[in-house]
Amino acid sequence: MDSALTRNNSASGPRRSGAERVRVFLCGDVMTGRGVDQVLPHPGDPELREAHVRSALTYVDLAERASGPIPRPATPEEVWGAALAEWRRAAPDVRLINLETAITRSDSFAPKGINYRMAPGNAACLATAGIDACSLANNHVLDFGPSGLAETLGTLRSLGMQTAGAGRTLGEAGAPVVIPVPGKAARVILVAAAFEDSGVPPAWRAGPQRPGVNLVDPSERSARELAERIAGARRPGDVAVASIHWGSNWGYQVPEAHRRFAHALIDTGQVAIVHGHSSHHPRPIEVYRERLILYGCGDFLNDYEGIRGYEEFRGELVAMYFVDLDPHTGALLDLVLTPLAIRRLKLNRAAVEETDWLRETLTRESRPFGVTFGSAQSGRLRALWEDAPPA
């Protein structure tokens, strides 16, 4: 391990007291539709219109063949499994996710091959996870058309969750979300956007009077526009997260356009975290000008268990990202990952071998960006980077 990294960023203990930092929880794509929806208490119509699968129950069957029987119905809490204890332990101030599932009863299947929906009656599972806000800028939020999007927005808001990145108009889709931090003066501001290279159909672009996604191009101009929206809502002590759905599902390569865009966001002085997602497995991590860039968080919850293909990426291994920020400057103070594994359509603590594999893989892929990973307590991973605050 690089001596500079170990010297500047010890793998033991947080770098600020709770009163002097804001802790944000982030993760990859949360896909609570299809098979996950079917094991919850109020499953919707399992009909699918995929080339080879016509019922969401097929995905439950595949998961059971891979890992064993799945008790049904699961309670709204059960799909989160080991994540619940981690949330209690880490006590993040704010919890943000990318929700890649429409919450709707609509049968208006978008003609795109793969469609994700969960029944509104099952959306309580998101509330049990204590989610504060959802990015909806992704390639599944309009899987059931504008009516499905409207029902998704209404359901989430009825459960007390804010949304960013999709809306009834472009103004709503691009608007920043402001999340108070209980017991602290700081607030977290969330903006969300998507690139076409993540699979978002161009027709889904929101317009002045048209519902859709905040679809942007990977240009410095777009980065400045996102930053200007943050600046319009920001006050001293706020920290901002730009949640971006970009790139392919598999592979570790970071497109140069993504890196330039992330750097441009941070160069504006408005963004503390670039929260990238779309990949089905974790991708490299960078610390740039003391700000965190997650190029791909991987999935967090899905129904891919038992599906063959791309095994070398071990997509069943997922991570909880706990990010500590200095609320005065937005600088990264600490990043701890908790590795989990999807088994029986819920989250389980990763085995030692799985944790070691994830640590070695993230270190290999992130080292060119100046970040490596050491072991923290109880099977967690701590990011190590140059010029980090002393322990």
mmCIF file of C-alpha atoms in Angstrom:
data_model
loop_
_atom_site.group_PDB
_atom_site.id
_atom_site.type_symbol
_atom_site.label_atom_id
_atom_site.label_comp_id
_atom_site.label_asym_id
_atom_site.label_seq_id
_atom_site.Cartn_x
_atom_site.Cartn_y
_atom_site.Cartn_z
ATOM 1 C CA MET A 1 0.000 0.000 0.000
ATOM 2 C CA ASP A 2 1.325 3.483 -0.828
ATOM 3 C CA SER A 3 3.129 4.971 2.162
ATOM 4 C CA ALA A 4 1.655 8.413 1.469
ATOM 5 C CA LEU A 5 -1.822 6.978 1.649
ATOM 6 C CA THR A 6 -1.259 5.178 4.917
ATOM 7 C CA ARG A 7 0.527 8.206 6.362
ATOM 8 C CA ASN A 8 -2.193 10.714 5.485
ATOM 9 C CA ASN A 9 -5.305 8.634 5.994
ATOM 10 C CA SER A 10 -5.237 6.043 8.729
ATOM 11 C CA ALA A 11 -7.723 3.178 8.524
ATOM 12 C CA SER A 12 -8.835 3.663 12.102
ATOM 13 C CA GLY A 13 -11.525 5.986 13.365
ATOM 14 C CA PRO A 14 -13.520 8.901 11.911
ATOM 15 C CA ARG A 15 -11.825 12.257 11.410
ATOM 16 C CA ARG A 16 -14.350 14.589 13.011
ATOM 17 C CA SER A 17 -16.812 14.388 15.842
ATOM 18 C CA GLY A 18 -20.474 13.966 14.954
ATOM 19 C CA ALA A 19 -21.105 17.658 15.526
ATOM 20 C CA GLU A 20 -18.408 18.595 13.012
ATOM 21 C CA ARG A 21 -19.421 16.475 10.045
ATOM 22 C CA VAL A 22 -22.388 15.532 7.917
ATOM 23 C CA ARG A 23 -22.741 11.841 7.133
ATOM 24 C CA VAL A 24 -24.488 10.931 3.885
ATOM 25 C CA PHE A 25 -25.535 7.423 2.921
ATOM 26 C CA LEU A 26 -25.370 6.612 -0.787
ATOM 27 C CA CYS A 27 -25.760 3.427 -2.784
ATOM 28 C CA GLY A 28 -26.235 2.214 -6.321
ATOM 29 C CA ASP A 29 -29.447 1.382 -8.125
ATOM 30 C CA VAL A 30 -32.379 0.243 -5.999
ATOM 31 C CA MET A 31 -34.499 -2.038 -8.185
ATOM 32 C CA THR A 32 -37.508 -3.088 -6.137
ATOM 33 C CA GLY A 33 -39.607 -4.158 -9.112
ATOM 34 C CA ARG A 34 -40.183 -7.527 -10.777
ATOM 35 C CA GLY A 35 -39.048 -10.349 -8.485
ATOM 36 C CA VAL A 36 -38.535 -8.171 -5.404
ATOM 37 C CA ASP A 37 -42.053 -6.788 -5.749
ATOM 38 C CA GLN A 38 -43.438 -10.323 -5.956
ATOM 39 C CA VAL A 39 -42.036 -11.390 -2.565
ATOM 40 C CA LEU A 40 -43.353 -8.315 -0.735
ATOM 41 C CA PRO A 41 -46.798 -8.267 0.943
ATOM 42 C CA HIS A 42 -48.732 -6.560 -1.877
ATOM 43 C CA PRO A 43 -47.334 -7.833 -5.202
ATOM 44 C CA GLY A 44 -48.560 -6.236 -8.373
ATOM 45 C CA ASP A 45 -49.451 -7.898 -11.651
ATOM 46 C CA PRO A 46 -46.426 -10.103 -12.503
ATOM 47 C CA GLU A 47 -46.900 -9.679 -16.272
ATOM 48 C CA LEU A 48 -43.724 -8.890 -18.201
ATOM 49 C CA ARG A 49 -43.152 -8.352 -21.899
ATOM 50 C CA GLU A 50 -39.526 -9.363 -22.126
ATOM 51 C CA ALA A 51 -38.198 -11.426 -24.997
ATOM 52 C CA HIS A 52 -37.753 -14.553 -22.882
ATOM 53 C CA VAL A 53 -39.613 -13.890 -19.603
ATOM 54 C CA ARG A 54 -43.334 -13.239 -19.287
ATOM 55 C CA SER A 55 -43.767 -13.273 -15.510
ATOM 56 C CA ALA A 56 -41.863 -11.575 -12.704
ATOM 57 C CA LEU A 57 -42.317 -14.797 -10.719
ATOM 58 C CA THR A 58 -39.683 -16.342 -12.984
ATOM 59 C CA TYR A 59 -37.079 -14.146 -11.283
ATOM 60 C CA VAL A 60 -38.190 -15.382 -7.875
ATOM 61 C CA ASP A 61 -37.829 -18.951 -9.120
ATOM 62 C CA LEU A 62 -34.306 -18.246 -10.440
ATOM 63 C CA ALA A 63 -33.265 -16.767 -7.084
ATOM 64 C CA GLU A 64 -34.634 -19.772 -5.207
ATOM 65 C CA ARG A 65 -32.790 -22.171 -7.496
ATOM 66 C CA ALA A 66 -29.579 -20.267 -6.835
ATOM 67 C CA SER A 67 -29.815 -19.777 -3.069
ATOM 68 C CA GLY A 68 -32.738 -21.667 -1.607
ATOM 69 C CA PRO A 69 -36.367 -21.034 -0.591
ATOM 70 C CA ILE A 70 -37.559 -17.452 -0.114
ATOM 71 C CA PRO A 71 -40.263 -17.102 2.565
ATOM 72 C CA ARG A 72 -43.273 -15.183 1.291
ATOM 73 C CA PRO A 73 -44.596 -12.678 1.891
ATOM 74 C CA ALA A 74 -41.566 -10.837 3.205
ATOM 75 C CA THR A 75 -42.194 -7.904 5.498
ATOM 76 C CA PRO A 76 -41.317 -4.472 4.072
ATOM 77 C CA GLU A 77 -38.162 -4.499 6.213
ATOM 78 C CA GLU A 78 -36.897 -7.939 5.267
ATOM 79 C CA VAL A 79 -35.547 -7.148 1.803
ATOM 80 C CA TRP A 80 -33.043 -4.769 3.418
ATOM 81 C CA GLY A 81 -31.693 -7.554 5.622
ATOM 82 C CA ALA A 82 -28.270 -6.711 7.054
ATOM 83 C CA ALA A 83 -28.465 -3.122 5.794
ATOM 84 C CA LEU A 84 -30.897 -2.254 8.598
ATOM 85 C CA ALA A 85 -28.327 -2.893 11.317
ATOM 86 C CA GLU A 86 -25.702 -0.948 9.359
ATOM 87 C CA TRP A 87 -27.966 2.067 9.059
ATOM 88 C CA ARG A 88 -28.591 1.951 12.802
ATOM 89 C CA ARG A 89 -24.887 1.630 13.550
ATOM 90 C CA ALA A 90 -23.632 4.299 11.149
ATOM 91 C CA ALA A 91 -26.556 6.672 11.789
ATOM 92 C CA PRO A 92 -26.237 8.688 8.576
ATOM 93 C CA ASP A 93 -27.762 12.150 8.688
ATOM 94 C CA VAL A 94 -29.280 11.743 5.218
ATOM 95 C CA ARG A 95 -30.041 8.680 3.079
ATOM 96 C CA LEU A 96 -30.090 9.048 -0.706
ATOM 97 C CA ILE A 97 -30.734 6.396 -3.359
ATOM 98 C CA ASN A 98 -31.224 6.069 -7.090
ATOM 99 C CA LEU A 99 -34.637 4.393 -7.393
ATOM 100 C CA GLU A 100 -34.647 2.541 -10.701
ATOM 101 C CA THR A 101 -38.214 1.265 -10.559
ATOM 102 C CA ALA A 102 -41.585 2.830 -11.376
ATOM 103 C CA ILE A 103 -44.099 2.648 -8.542
ATOM 104 C CA THR A 104 -47.347 2.142 -10.392
ATOM 105 C CA ARG A 105 -50.306 -0.048 -11.270
ATOM 106 C CA SER A 106 -50.115 1.108 -14.876
ATOM 107 C CA ASP A 107 -49.983 -1.429 -17.698
ATOM 108 C CA SER A 108 -48.647 1.133 -20.198
ATOM 109 C CA PHE A 109 -45.456 -0.796 -20.962
ATOM 110 C CA ALA A 110 -42.879 1.369 -22.712
ATOM 111 C CA PRO A 111 -41.663 -0.618 -25.757
ATOM 112 C CA LYS A 112 -38.108 -1.052 -24.495
ATOM 113 C CA GLY A 113 -37.799 -4.741 -23.618
ATOM 114 C CA ILE A 114 -37.162 -4.470 -19.867
ATOM 115 C CA ASN A 115 -39.709 -2.748 -17.614
ATOM 116 C CA TYR A 116 -39.522 -2.354 -13.842
ATOM 117 C CA ARG A 117 -42.494 -1.619 -11.632
ATOM 118 C CA MET A 118 -43.496 -2.257 -8.044
ATOM 119 C CA ALA A 119 -46.980 -2.012 -6.611
ATOM 120 C CA PRO A 120 -47.666 1.219 -4.693
ATOM 121 C CA GLY A 121 -48.717 -0.912 -1.728
ATOM 122 C CA ASN A 122 -45.148 -2.204 -1.491
ATOM 123 C CA ALA A 123 -43.495 1.231 -1.554
ATOM 124 C CA ALA A 124 -43.596 1.195 2.243
ATOM 125 C CA CYS A 125 -40.391 -0.841 2.031
ATOM 126 C CA LEU A 126 -38.595 2.384 1.046
ATOM 127 C CA ALA A 127 -40.013 4.176 4.060
ATOM 128 C CA THR A 128 -38.829 1.387 6.374
ATOM 129 C CA ALA A 129 -35.322 2.022 5.059
ATOM 130 C CA GLY A 130 -35.566 5.661 6.138
ATOM 131 C CA ILE A 131 -34.859 6.997 2.649
ATOM 132 C CA ASP A 132 -34.929 10.802 2.575
ATOM 133 C CA ALA A 133 -34.768 11.398 -1.168
ATOM 134 C CA CYS A 134 -34.659 9.436 -4.409
ATOM 135 C CA SER A 135 -32.921 10.285 -7.634
ATOM 136 C CA LEU A 136 -35.302 9.352 -10.447
ATOM 137 C CA ALA A 137 -33.045 10.378 -13.330
ATOM 138 C CA ASN A 138 -32.590 6.949 -14.862
ATOM 139 C CA ASN A 139 -33.662 4.628 -17.673
ATOM 140 C CA HIS A 140 -36.530 2.886 -15.851
ATOM 141 C CA VAL A 141 -38.550 5.653 -14.198
ATOM 142 C CA LEU A 142 -40.764 6.049 -17.303
ATOM 143 C CA ASP A 143 -41.065 2.332 -18.021
ATOM 144 C CA PHE A 144 -44.842 2.760 -17.685
ATOM 145 C CA GLY A 145 -45.199 6.137 -19.287
ATOM 146 C CA PRO A 146 -46.105 9.558 -17.910
ATOM 147 C CA SER A 147 -48.980 8.125 -15.877
ATOM 148 C CA GLY A 148 -46.583 5.691 -14.230
ATOM 149 C CA LEU A 149 -44.190 8.546 -13.467
ATOM 150 C CA ALA A 150 -46.998 10.627 -11.958
ATOM 151 C CA GLU A 151 -48.018 7.726 -9.725
ATOM 152 C CA THR A 152 -44.383 7.194 -8.717
ATOM 153 C CA LEU A 153 -43.988 10.840 -7.727
ATOM 154 C CA GLY A 154 -47.252 10.894 -5.809
ATOM 155 C CA THR A 155 -46.535 7.671 -3.946
ATOM 156 C CA LEU A 156 -43.065 8.736 -2.844
ATOM 157 C CA ARG A 157 -44.267 12.117 -1.661
ATOM 158 C CA SER A 158 -47.120 10.526 0.269
ATOM 159 C CA LEU A 159 -44.452 8.535 2.128
ATOM 160 C CA GLY A 160 -42.458 11.660 2.950
ATOM 161 C CA MET A 161 -39.660 11.137 0.406
ATOM 162 C CA GLN A 162 -38.411 13.891 -1.865
ATOM 163 C CA THR A 163 -37.468 13.295 -5.495
ATOM 164 C CA ALA A 164 -35.032 14.784 -7.990
ATOM 165 C CA GLY A 165 -34.180 14.160 -11.611
ATOM 166 C CA ALA A 166 -37.641 13.462 -13.052
ATOM 167 C CA GLY A 167 -40.882 15.349 -12.909
ATOM 168 C CA ARG A 168 -44.012 16.666 -14.562
ATOM 169 C CA THR A 169 -41.993 19.444 -16.246
ATOM 170 C CA LEU A 170 -38.353 20.220 -16.931
ATOM 171 C CA GLY A 171 -38.407 22.748 -14.108
ATOM 172 C CA GLU A 172 -39.538 20.083 -11.659
ATOM 173 C CA ALA A 173 -37.107 17.455 -12.996
ATOM 174 C CA GLY A 174 -34.131 19.790 -12.714
ATOM 175 C CA ALA A 175 -35.036 21.409 -9.413
ATOM 176 C CA PRO A 176 -32.732 20.849 -6.431
ATOM 177 C CA VAL A 177 -34.048 19.051 -3.370
ATOM 178 C CA VAL A 178 -33.146 20.533 0.022
ATOM 179 C CA ILE A 179 -32.926 18.068 2.911
ATOM 180 C CA PRO A 180 -32.524 19.394 6.460
ATOM 181 C CA VAL A 181 -30.028 17.570 8.684
ATOM 182 C CA PRO A 182 -31.698 16.859 12.023
ATOM 183 C CA GLY A 183 -29.947 18.575 14.912
ATOM 184 C CA LYS A 184 -27.475 20.433 12.697
ATOM 185 C CA ALA A 185 -27.440 23.717 10.841
ATOM 186 C CA ALA A 186 -26.225 22.065 7.647
ATOM 187 C CA ARG A 187 -28.521 20.871 4.889
ATOM 188 C CA VAL A 188 -27.931 18.476 2.000
ATOM 189 C CA ILE A 189 -28.884 19.634 -1.491
ATOM 190 C CA LEU A 190 -29.547 17.017 -4.171
ATOM 191 C CA VAL A 191 -29.703 17.522 -7.933
ATOM 192 C CA ALA A 192 -30.044 14.625 -10.348
ATOM 193 C CA ALA A 193 -29.519 14.151 -14.060
ATOM 194 C CA ALA A 194 -28.921 11.390 -16.599
ATOM 195 C CA PHE A 195 -26.850 10.884 -19.748
ATOM 196 C CA GLU A 196 -28.146 9.146 -22.849
ATOM 197 C CA ASP A 197 -25.289 6.630 -22.607
ATOM 198 C CA SER A 198 -27.061 5.063 -19.604
ATOM 199 C CA GLY A 199 -29.897 3.946 -21.873
ATOM 200 C CA VAL A 200 -32.375 6.769 -21.237
ATOM 201 C CA PRO A 201 -34.421 7.177 -24.440
ATOM 202 C CA PRO A 202 -34.057 10.708 -25.870
ATOM 203 C CA ALA A 203 -37.868 10.925 -26.004
ATOM 204 C CA TRP A 204 -37.901 10.794 -22.207
ATOM 205 C CA ARG A 205 -36.253 14.225 -21.957
ATOM 206 C CA ALA A 206 -38.437 16.503 -19.856
ATOM 207 C CA GLY A 207 -39.676 19.697 -21.508
ATOM 208 C CA PRO A 208 -41.129 22.985 -20.247
ATOM 209 C CA GLN A 209 -44.596 21.394 -20.273
ATOM 210 C CA ARG A 210 -43.656 17.753 -20.797
ATOM 211 C CA PRO A 211 -43.019 15.157 -18.074
ATOM 212 C CA GLY A 212 -39.743 13.309 -18.172
ATOM 213 C CA VAL A 213 -36.144 12.990 -17.043
ATOM 214 C CA ASN A 214 -33.557 15.707 -16.536
ATOM 215 C CA LEU A 215 -31.479 14.453 -19.471
ATOM 216 C CA VAL A 216 -28.226 16.359 -20.036
ATOM 217 C CA ASP A 217 -25.159 16.088 -22.244
ATOM 218 C CA PRO A 218 -21.659 15.575 -20.779
ATOM 219 C CA SER A 219 -20.528 19.159 -21.364
ATOM 220 C CA GLU A 220 -19.064 21.844 -19.130
ATOM 221 C CA ARG A 221 -22.103 23.955 -19.955
ATOM 222 C CA SER A 222 -24.418 21.292 -18.524
ATOM 223 C CA ALA A 223 -22.208 21.013 -15.433
ATOM 224 C CA ARG A 224 -22.431 24.781 -14.918
ATOM 225 C CA GLU A 225 -26.207 24.704 -15.302
ATOM 226 C CA LEU A 226 -26.533 22.019 -12.631
ATOM 227 C CA ALA A 227 -24.226 24.008 -10.371
ATOM 228 C CA GLU A 228 -26.272 27.163 -10.911
ATOM 229 C CA ARG A 229 -29.381 25.338 -9.711
ATOM 230 C CA ILE A 230 -27.530 24.295 -6.581
ATOM 231 C CA ALA A 231 -26.260 27.823 -6.011
ATOM 232 C CA GLY A 232 -29.800 29.154 -6.204
ATOM 233 C CA ALA A 233 -30.863 26.966 -3.270
ATOM 234 C CA ARG A 234 -27.647 26.836 -1.276
ATOM 235 C CA ARG A 235 -26.798 28.755 1.858
ATOM 236 C CA PRO A 236 -23.608 28.680 3.974
ATOM 237 C CA GLY A 237 -23.064 25.295 5.586
ATOM 238 C CA ASP A 238 -24.964 23.319 2.947
ATOM 239 C CA VAL A 239 -23.344 20.394 1.132
ATOM 240 C CA ALA A 240 -24.470 19.359 -2.345
ATOM 241 C CA VAL A 241 -24.724 15.990 -4.078
ATOM 242 C CA ALA A 242 -24.976 15.695 -7.863
ATOM 243 C CA SER A 243 -26.519 12.306 -8.650
ATOM 244 C CA ILE A 244 -25.719 11.258 -12.227
ATOM 245 C CA HIS A 245 -26.994 8.193 -14.105
ATOM 246 C CA TRP A 246 -24.362 7.506 -16.730
ATOM 247 C CA GLY A 247 -22.534 4.820 -18.636
ATOM 248 C CA SER A 248 -22.818 1.134 -19.333
ATOM 249 C CA ASN A 249 -23.794 -1.684 -16.997
ATOM 250 C CA TRP A 250 -20.568 -3.702 -17.048
ATOM 251 C CA GLY A 251 -16.842 -3.008 -17.017
ATOM 252 C CA TYR A 252 -14.491 -0.755 -15.053
ATOM 253 C CA GLN A 253 -13.491 1.757 -17.705
ATOM 254 C CA VAL A 254 -14.349 5.363 -16.830
ATOM 255 C CA PRO A 255 -15.104 7.364 -19.987
ATOM 256 C CA GLU A 256 -13.025 10.508 -20.210
ATOM 257 C CA ALA A 257 -16.225 12.501 -20.794
ATOM 258 C CA HIS A 258 -17.547 11.346 -17.420
ATOM 259 C CA ARG A 259 -14.357 12.337 -15.642
ATOM 260 C CA ARG A 260 -14.300 15.772 -17.284
ATOM 261 C CA PHE A 261 -17.946 16.309 -16.321
ATOM 262 C CA ALA A 262 -17.348 15.275 -12.716
ATOM 263 C CA HIS A 263 -14.318 17.557 -12.454
ATOM 264 C CA ALA A 264 -16.281 20.419 -14.023
ATOM 265 C CA LEU A 265 -19.029 19.997 -11.414
ATOM 266 C CA ILE A 266 -16.503 20.174 -8.604
ATOM 267 C CA ASP A 267 -14.604 23.056 -10.191
ATOM 268 C CA THR A 268 -17.745 25.194 -9.882
ATOM 269 C CA GLY A 269 -17.264 25.104 -6.117
ATOM 270 C CA GLN A 270 -20.845 23.977 -5.575
ATOM 271 C CA VAL A 271 -20.641 20.157 -5.495
ATOM 272 C CA ALA A 272 -19.248 18.035 -2.643
ATOM 273 C CA ILE A 273 -20.136 14.579 -4.022
ATOM 274 C CA VAL A 274 -20.608 13.293 -7.553
ATOM 275 C CA HIS A 275 -22.829 10.247 -7.059
ATOM 276 C CA GLY A 276 -22.514 8.179 -10.224
ATOM 277 C CA HIS A 277 -24.639 5.123 -10.944
ATOM 278 C CA SER A 278 -25.891 2.783 -13.699
ATOM 279 C CA SER A 279 -23.195 0.097 -13.510
ATOM 280 C CA HIS A 280 -24.278 -3.253 -12.064
ATOM 281 C CA HIS A 281 -21.113 -3.472 -9.954
ATOM 282 C CA PRO A 282 -18.921 -0.907 -8.143
ATOM 283 C CA ARG A 283 -16.577 1.128 -10.315
ATOM 284 C CA PRO A 284 -13.532 3.305 -9.496
ATOM 285 C CA ILE A 285 -13.577 6.057 -6.903
ATOM 286 C CA GLU A 286 -11.683 9.353 -7.082
ATOM 287 C CA VAL A 287 -11.013 12.162 -4.644
ATOM 288 C CA TYR A 288 -10.564 15.373 -6.647
ATOM 289 C CA ARG A 289 -9.863 18.685 -4.917
ATOM 290 C CA GLU A 290 -10.961 17.063 -1.640
ATOM 291 C CA ARG A 291 -14.321 16.119 -3.160
ATOM 292 C CA LEU A 292 -15.651 12.598 -3.712
ATOM 293 C CA ILE A 293 -16.440 11.127 -7.127
ATOM 294 C CA LEU A 294 -18.169 7.747 -7.261
ATOM 295 C CA TYR A 295 -17.986 6.683 -10.911
ATOM 296 C CA GLY A 296 -20.385 3.792 -10.388
ATOM 297 C CA CYS A 297 -21.872 2.562 -7.133
ATOM 298 C CA GLY A 298 -23.141 -0.746 -8.531
ATOM 299 C CA ASP A 299 -26.623 -2.045 -7.859
ATOM 300 C CA PHE A 300 -27.835 -2.114 -4.269
ATOM 301 C CA LEU A 301 -30.923 -4.308 -4.530
ATOM 302 C CA ASN A 302 -32.109 -6.241 -7.571
ATOM 303 C CA ASP A 303 -33.615 -9.539 -8.754
ATOM 304 C CA TYR A 304 -30.667 -10.703 -10.887
ATOM 305 C CA GLU A 305 -29.853 -13.634 -8.616
ATOM 306 C CA GLY A 306 -29.474 -16.815 -10.654
ATOM 307 C CA ILE A 307 -29.111 -15.040 -14.009
ATOM 308 C CA ARG A 308 -26.043 -16.218 -15.864
ATOM 309 C CA GLY A 309 -23.500 -13.948 -17.513
ATOM 310 C CA TYR A 310 -20.836 -11.446 -16.404
ATOM 311 C CA GLU A 311 -19.943 -13.560 -13.369
ATOM 312 C CA GLU A 312 -16.416 -12.106 -13.349
ATOM 313 C CA PHE A 313 -17.840 -8.802 -12.063
ATOM 314 C CA ARG A 314 -19.615 -10.460 -9.115
ATOM 315 C CA GLY A 315 -22.665 -8.240 -9.372
ATOM 316 C CA GLU A 316 -24.199 -9.924 -6.315
ATOM 317 C CA LEU A 317 -21.678 -8.023 -4.159
ATOM 318 C CA VAL A 318 -22.935 -4.560 -3.282
ATOM 319 C CA ALA A 319 -21.814 -1.734 -1.029
ATOM 320 C CA MET A 320 -23.228 0.795 1.383
ATOM 321 C CA TYR A 321 -21.328 4.082 1.052
ATOM 322 C CA PHE A 322 -21.079 6.193 4.220
ATOM 323 C CA VAL A 323 -19.575 9.584 3.372
ATOM 324 C CA ASP A 324 -18.454 12.081 6.021
ATOM 325 C CA LEU A 325 -18.201 15.691 4.867
ATOM 326 C CA ASP A 326 -16.998 18.910 6.432
ATOM 327 C CA PRO A 327 -20.147 21.094 6.327
ATOM 328 C CA HIS A 328 -18.060 24.278 6.275
ATOM 329 C CA THR A 329 -16.060 23.394 3.170
ATOM 330 C CA GLY A 330 -17.710 20.315 1.617
ATOM 331 C CA ALA A 331 -14.367 18.488 1.844
ATOM 332 C CA LEU A 332 -14.350 14.715 2.196
ATOM 333 C CA LEU A 333 -13.400 13.619 5.704
ATOM 334 C CA ASP A 334 -14.045 9.880 5.543
ATOM 335 C CA LEU A 335 -15.492 7.200 3.289
ATOM 336 C CA VAL A 336 -16.423 3.802 4.700
ATOM 337 C CA LEU A 337 -17.990 1.017 2.646
ATOM 338 C CA THR A 338 -19.954 -1.885 4.079
ATOM 339 C CA PRO A 339 -19.912 -4.844 1.665
ATOM 340 C CA LEU A 340 -23.119 -6.853 1.400
ATOM 341 C CA ALA A 341 -24.297 -9.715 -0.818
ATOM 342 C CA ILE A 342 -27.687 -10.233 -2.463
ATOM 343 C CA ARG A 343 -28.974 -13.699 -1.582
ATOM 344 C CA ARG A 344 -32.620 -14.824 -1.540
ATOM 345 C CA LEU A 345 -33.604 -11.380 -2.826
ATOM 346 C CA LYS A 346 -32.376 -9.584 0.282
ATOM 347 C CA LEU A 347 -29.161 -8.029 1.576
ATOM 348 C CA ASN A 348 -26.790 -10.151 3.661
ATOM 349 C CA ARG A 349 -23.417 -9.433 5.250
ATOM 350 C CA ALA A 350 -20.651 -10.343 2.848
ATOM 351 C CA ALA A 351 -18.366 -13.241 3.700
ATOM 352 C CA VAL A 352 -14.679 -12.593 4.423
ATOM 353 C CA GLU A 353 -13.670 -13.824 0.967
ATOM 354 C CA GLU A 354 -16.267 -11.565 -0.665
ATOM 355 C CA THR A 355 -15.103 -8.535 1.314
ATOM 356 C CA ASP A 356 -11.473 -9.224 0.440
ATOM 357 C CA TRP A 357 -12.362 -9.566 -3.251
ATOM 358 C CA LEU A 358 -14.216 -6.250 -3.236
ATOM 359 C CA ARG A 359 -11.365 -4.492 -1.404
ATOM 360 C CA GLU A 360 -8.771 -5.828 -3.840
ATOM 361 C CA THR A 361 -10.911 -5.009 -6.875
ATOM 362 C CA LEU A 362 -11.740 -1.464 -5.791
ATOM 363 C CA THR A 363 -8.095 -0.837 -4.899
ATOM 364 C CA ARG A 364 -6.930 -2.119 -8.297
ATOM 365 C CA GLU A 365 -9.434 -0.017 -10.203
ATOM 366 C CA SER A 366 -9.266 3.136 -8.046
ATOM 367 C CA ARG A 367 -5.475 3.295 -7.613
ATOM 368 C CA PRO A 368 -5.033 5.146 -10.958
ATOM 369 C CA PHE A 369 -7.374 7.792 -9.483
ATOM 370 C CA GLY A 370 -5.314 8.091 -6.278
ATOM 371 C CA VAL A 371 -7.527 5.984 -3.995
ATOM 372 C CA THR A 372 -6.960 2.614 -2.337
ATOM 373 C CA PHE A 373 -8.866 0.694 0.323
ATOM 374 C CA GLY A 374 -7.895 -0.687 3.703
ATOM 375 C CA SER A 375 -9.842 -2.820 6.114
ATOM 376 C CA ALA A 376 -11.883 -1.180 8.832
ATOM 377 C CA GLN A 377 -13.651 -2.833 11.761
ATOM 378 C CA SER A 378 -16.101 -5.714 11.314
ATOM 379 C CA GLY A 379 -15.515 -6.360 7.629
ATOM 380 C CA ARG A 380 -15.887 -2.772 6.452
ATOM 381 C CA LEU A 381 -13.597 -0.948 4.027
ATOM 382 C CA ARG A 382 -12.091 2.514 4.446
ATOM 383 C CA ALA A 383 -10.945 4.641 1.552
ATOM 384 C CA LEU A 384 -7.341 5.846 1.654
ATOM 385 C CA TRP A 385 -6.184 8.816 -0.406
ATOM 386 C CA GLU A 386 -3.443 11.409 -0.409
ATOM 387 C CA ASP A 387 -3.904 14.665 1.453
ATOM 388 C CA ALA A 388 -6.749 13.266 3.545
ATOM 389 C CA PRO A 389 -7.404 14.830 6.966
ATOM 390 C CA PRO A 390 -5.370 13.140 9.714
ATOM 391 C CA ALA A 391 -7.137 10.543 11.846
#
